mmCIF file of C-alpha atoms in Angstrom:
data_model
loop_
_atom_site.group_PDB
_atom_site.id
_atom_site.type_symbol
_atom_site.label_atom_id
_atom_site.label_comp_id
_atom_site.label_asym_id
_atom_site.label_seq_id
_atom_site.Cartn_x
_atom_site.Cartn_y
_atom_site.Cartn_z
ATOM 1 C CA UNK A 52 -14.698 -20.899 24.632
ATOM 2 C CA UNK A 53 -12.957 -18.565 26.860
ATOM 3 C CA UNK A 54 -12.873 -14.796 26.113
ATOM 4 C CA UNK A 55 -9.639 -13.528 24.766
ATOM 5 C CA UNK A 56 -8.040 -9.409 25.270
ATOM 6 C CA UNK A 57 -4.977 -8.557 23.433
ATOM 7 C CA UNK A 58 -3.424 -5.920 26.075
ATOM 8 C CA UNK A 59 -1.145 -3.500 23.893
ATOM 9 C CA UNK A 60 1.074 -1.950 26.248
ATOM 10 C CA UNK A 61 2.579 1.687 24.917
ATOM 11 C CA UNK A 62 4.585 3.846 26.886
ATOM 12 C CA UNK A 63 5.013 7.069 26.073
ATOM 13 C CA UNK A 64 8.472 7.783 27.533
ATOM 14 C CA UNK A 65 10.436 5.334 26.012
ATOM 15 C CA UNK A 66 14.004 5.454 26.459
ATOM 16 C CA UNK A 67 15.395 4.551 22.655
ATOM 17 C CA UNK A 68 13.189 6.699 21.768
ATOM 18 C CA UNK A 69 10.689 8.944 22.661
ATOM 19 C CA UNK A 70 6.798 9.398 21.411
ATOM 20 C CA UNK A 71 7.843 5.886 19.341
ATOM 21 C CA UNK A 72 4.243 4.624 20.044
ATOM 22 C CA UNK A 73 2.520 8.120 18.352
ATOM 23 C CA UNK A 74 5.244 7.796 15.573
ATOM 24 C CA UNK A 75 3.304 8.563 11.951
ATOM 25 C CA UNK A 76 5.763 7.808 9.365
ATOM 26 C CA UNK A 77 3.647 5.719 7.353
ATOM 27 C CA UNK A 78 0.434 8.308 8.176
ATOM 28 C CA UNK A 79 -0.976 6.117 11.071
ATOM 29 C CA UNK A 80 0.075 5.955 14.393
ATOM 30 C CA UNK A 81 2.517 2.863 15.547
ATOM 31 C CA UNK A 82 0.182 2.199 18.141
ATOM 32 C CA UNK A 83 -2.666 2.088 15.570
ATOM 33 C CA UNK A 84 -1.452 0.131 13.069
ATOM 34 C CA UNK A 85 -0.662 -2.822 15.771
ATOM 35 C CA UNK A 86 -3.812 -2.080 17.354
ATOM 36 C CA UNK A 87 -5.592 -2.846 13.828
ATOM 37 C CA UNK A 88 -3.470 -6.190 13.154
ATOM 38 C CA UNK A 89 -4.124 -7.230 16.588
ATOM 39 C CA UNK A 90 -8.017 -6.637 15.919
ATOM 40 C CA UNK A 91 -8.137 -8.942 12.869
ATOM 41 C CA UNK A 92 -7.332 -12.376 14.925
ATOM 42 C CA UNK A 93 -10.167 -14.119 14.801
ATOM 43 C CA UNK A 94 -10.179 -15.299 18.707
ATOM 44 C CA UNK A 95 -10.061 -11.681 19.958
ATOM 45 C CA UNK A 96 -13.252 -10.715 21.885
ATOM 46 C CA UNK A 97 -11.347 -7.132 22.736
ATOM 47 C CA UNK A 98 -7.627 -5.076 22.171
ATOM 48 C CA UNK A 99 -7.134 -2.774 24.840
ATOM 49 C CA UNK A 100 -4.055 -0.450 24.595
ATOM 50 C CA UNK A 101 -2.427 0.221 28.389
ATOM 51 C CA UNK A 102 -0.454 3.378 28.823
ATOM 52 C CA UNK A 103 0.635 5.976 31.409
ATOM 53 C CA UNK A 104 0.233 8.830 29.442
ATOM 54 C CA UNK A 105 -2.826 10.843 28.110
ATOM 55 C CA UNK A 106 -1.428 11.554 24.416
ATOM 56 C CA UNK A 107 -1.804 7.766 23.524
ATOM 57 C CA UNK A 108 -4.988 7.552 25.191
ATOM 58 C CA UNK A 109 -5.933 10.355 22.829
ATOM 59 C CA UNK A 110 -4.548 9.385 20.118
ATOM 60 C CA UNK A 111 -6.066 5.185 20.194
ATOM 61 C CA UNK A 112 -9.701 7.227 20.754
ATOM 62 C CA UNK A 113 -8.981 9.488 17.953
ATOM 63 C CA UNK A 114 -9.268 6.143 16.135
ATOM 64 C CA UNK A 115 -11.618 4.404 17.305
ATOM 65 C CA UNK A 116 -9.860 2.033 19.678
ATOM 66 C CA UNK A 117 -9.698 1.488 23.686
ATOM 67 C CA UNK A 118 -7.282 2.956 26.050
ATOM 68 C CA UNK A 119 -7.002 2.667 29.648
ATOM 69 C CA UNK A 120 -4.508 4.704 31.998
ATOM 70 C CA UNK A 121 -2.207 2.248 34.378
ATOM 71 C CA UNK A 122 0.365 3.637 36.586
ATOM 72 C CA UNK A 123 3.390 5.561 35.780
ATOM 73 C CA UNK A 124 5.890 3.276 38.058
ATOM 74 C CA UNK A 125 5.259 0.014 36.461
ATOM 75 C CA UNK A 126 8.472 -1.204 35.472
ATOM 76 C CA UNK A 127 7.806 -3.550 33.263
ATOM 77 C CA UNK A 128 5.076 -3.737 30.088
ATOM 78 C CA UNK A 129 3.932 -7.114 31.664
ATOM 79 C CA UNK A 130 3.103 -5.114 35.341
ATOM 80 C CA UNK A 131 0.964 -2.576 32.739
ATOM 81 C CA UNK A 132 -0.957 -5.413 31.293
ATOM 82 C CA UNK A 133 -1.379 -6.836 34.860
ATOM 83 C CA UNK A 134 -3.039 -3.823 36.162
ATOM 84 C CA UNK A 135 -4.910 -3.371 32.820
ATOM 85 C CA UNK A 136 -5.615 -7.111 32.788
ATOM 86 C CA UNK A 137 -7.467 -6.919 36.302
ATOM 87 C CA UNK A 138 -10.251 -4.516 34.895
ATOM 88 C CA UNK A 139 -11.338 -6.566 31.596
ATOM 89 C CA UNK A 140 -13.688 -9.124 31.531
ATOM 90 C CA UNK A 141 -11.587 -12.127 29.842
ATOM 91 C CA UNK A 142 -10.215 -15.580 30.514
ATOM 92 C CA UNK A 143 -7.348 -14.822 28.645
ATOM 93 C CA UNK A 144 -5.153 -11.677 28.486
ATOM 94 C CA UNK A 145 -2.452 -11.837 25.194
ATOM 95 C CA UNK A 146 0.374 -9.537 25.444
ATOM 96 C CA UNK A 147 1.094 -7.783 21.943
ATOM 97 C CA UNK A 148 3.972 -5.087 22.178
ATOM 98 C CA UNK A 149 3.084 -1.759 20.919
ATOM 99 C CA UNK A 150 6.000 -2.425 18.330
ATOM 100 C CA UNK A 151 4.499 -4.893 16.149
ATOM 101 C CA UNK A 152 2.318 -3.318 13.588
ATOM 102 C CA UNK A 153 3.060 -6.226 11.452
ATOM 103 C CA UNK A 154 2.608 -8.805 14.080
ATOM 104 C CA UNK A 155 0.381 -11.895 11.911
ATOM 105 C CA UNK A 156 -3.273 -11.938 13.332
ATOM 106 C CA UNK A 157 -2.600 -16.132 13.108
ATOM 107 C CA UNK A 158 0.256 -16.046 15.684
ATOM 108 C CA UNK A 159 -2.058 -14.279 18.258
ATOM 109 C CA UNK A 160 -4.715 -17.099 17.257
ATOM 110 C CA UNK A 161 -2.183 -19.511 18.026
ATOM 111 C CA UNK A 162 -1.401 -18.188 21.256
ATOM 112 C CA UNK A 163 -4.916 -17.933 22.512
ATOM 113 C CA UNK A 164 -5.540 -21.295 21.236
ATOM 114 C CA UNK A 165 -2.515 -22.839 23.315
ATOM 115 C CA UNK A 166 -3.707 -20.808 25.850
ATOM 116 C CA UNK A 167 -7.261 -22.207 26.330
#
């Protein structure tokens, strides 16, 4: 079976709402909710947050997650994911946006199944 990783692009400098990924209105950062939901998917071997900001890496590491630093020059989350994916040992990369705290883990499994 193919190895599957979820990569969550999480840029701190969101144009519409800077710092959105670290907002804690529910007691947890938005990126933590998204990370935890992604980790519930049964097909996932690894979840990684790809960011260009040390504050996001620090927040992810505080809750026990994994984050990688990517270039601040990326124009899109897809570019950020591509950079992070090059360092992963995975056959399939699933993009889960950082502002999807209620994503159904079964949807992630379905995507992985379709790509396998």
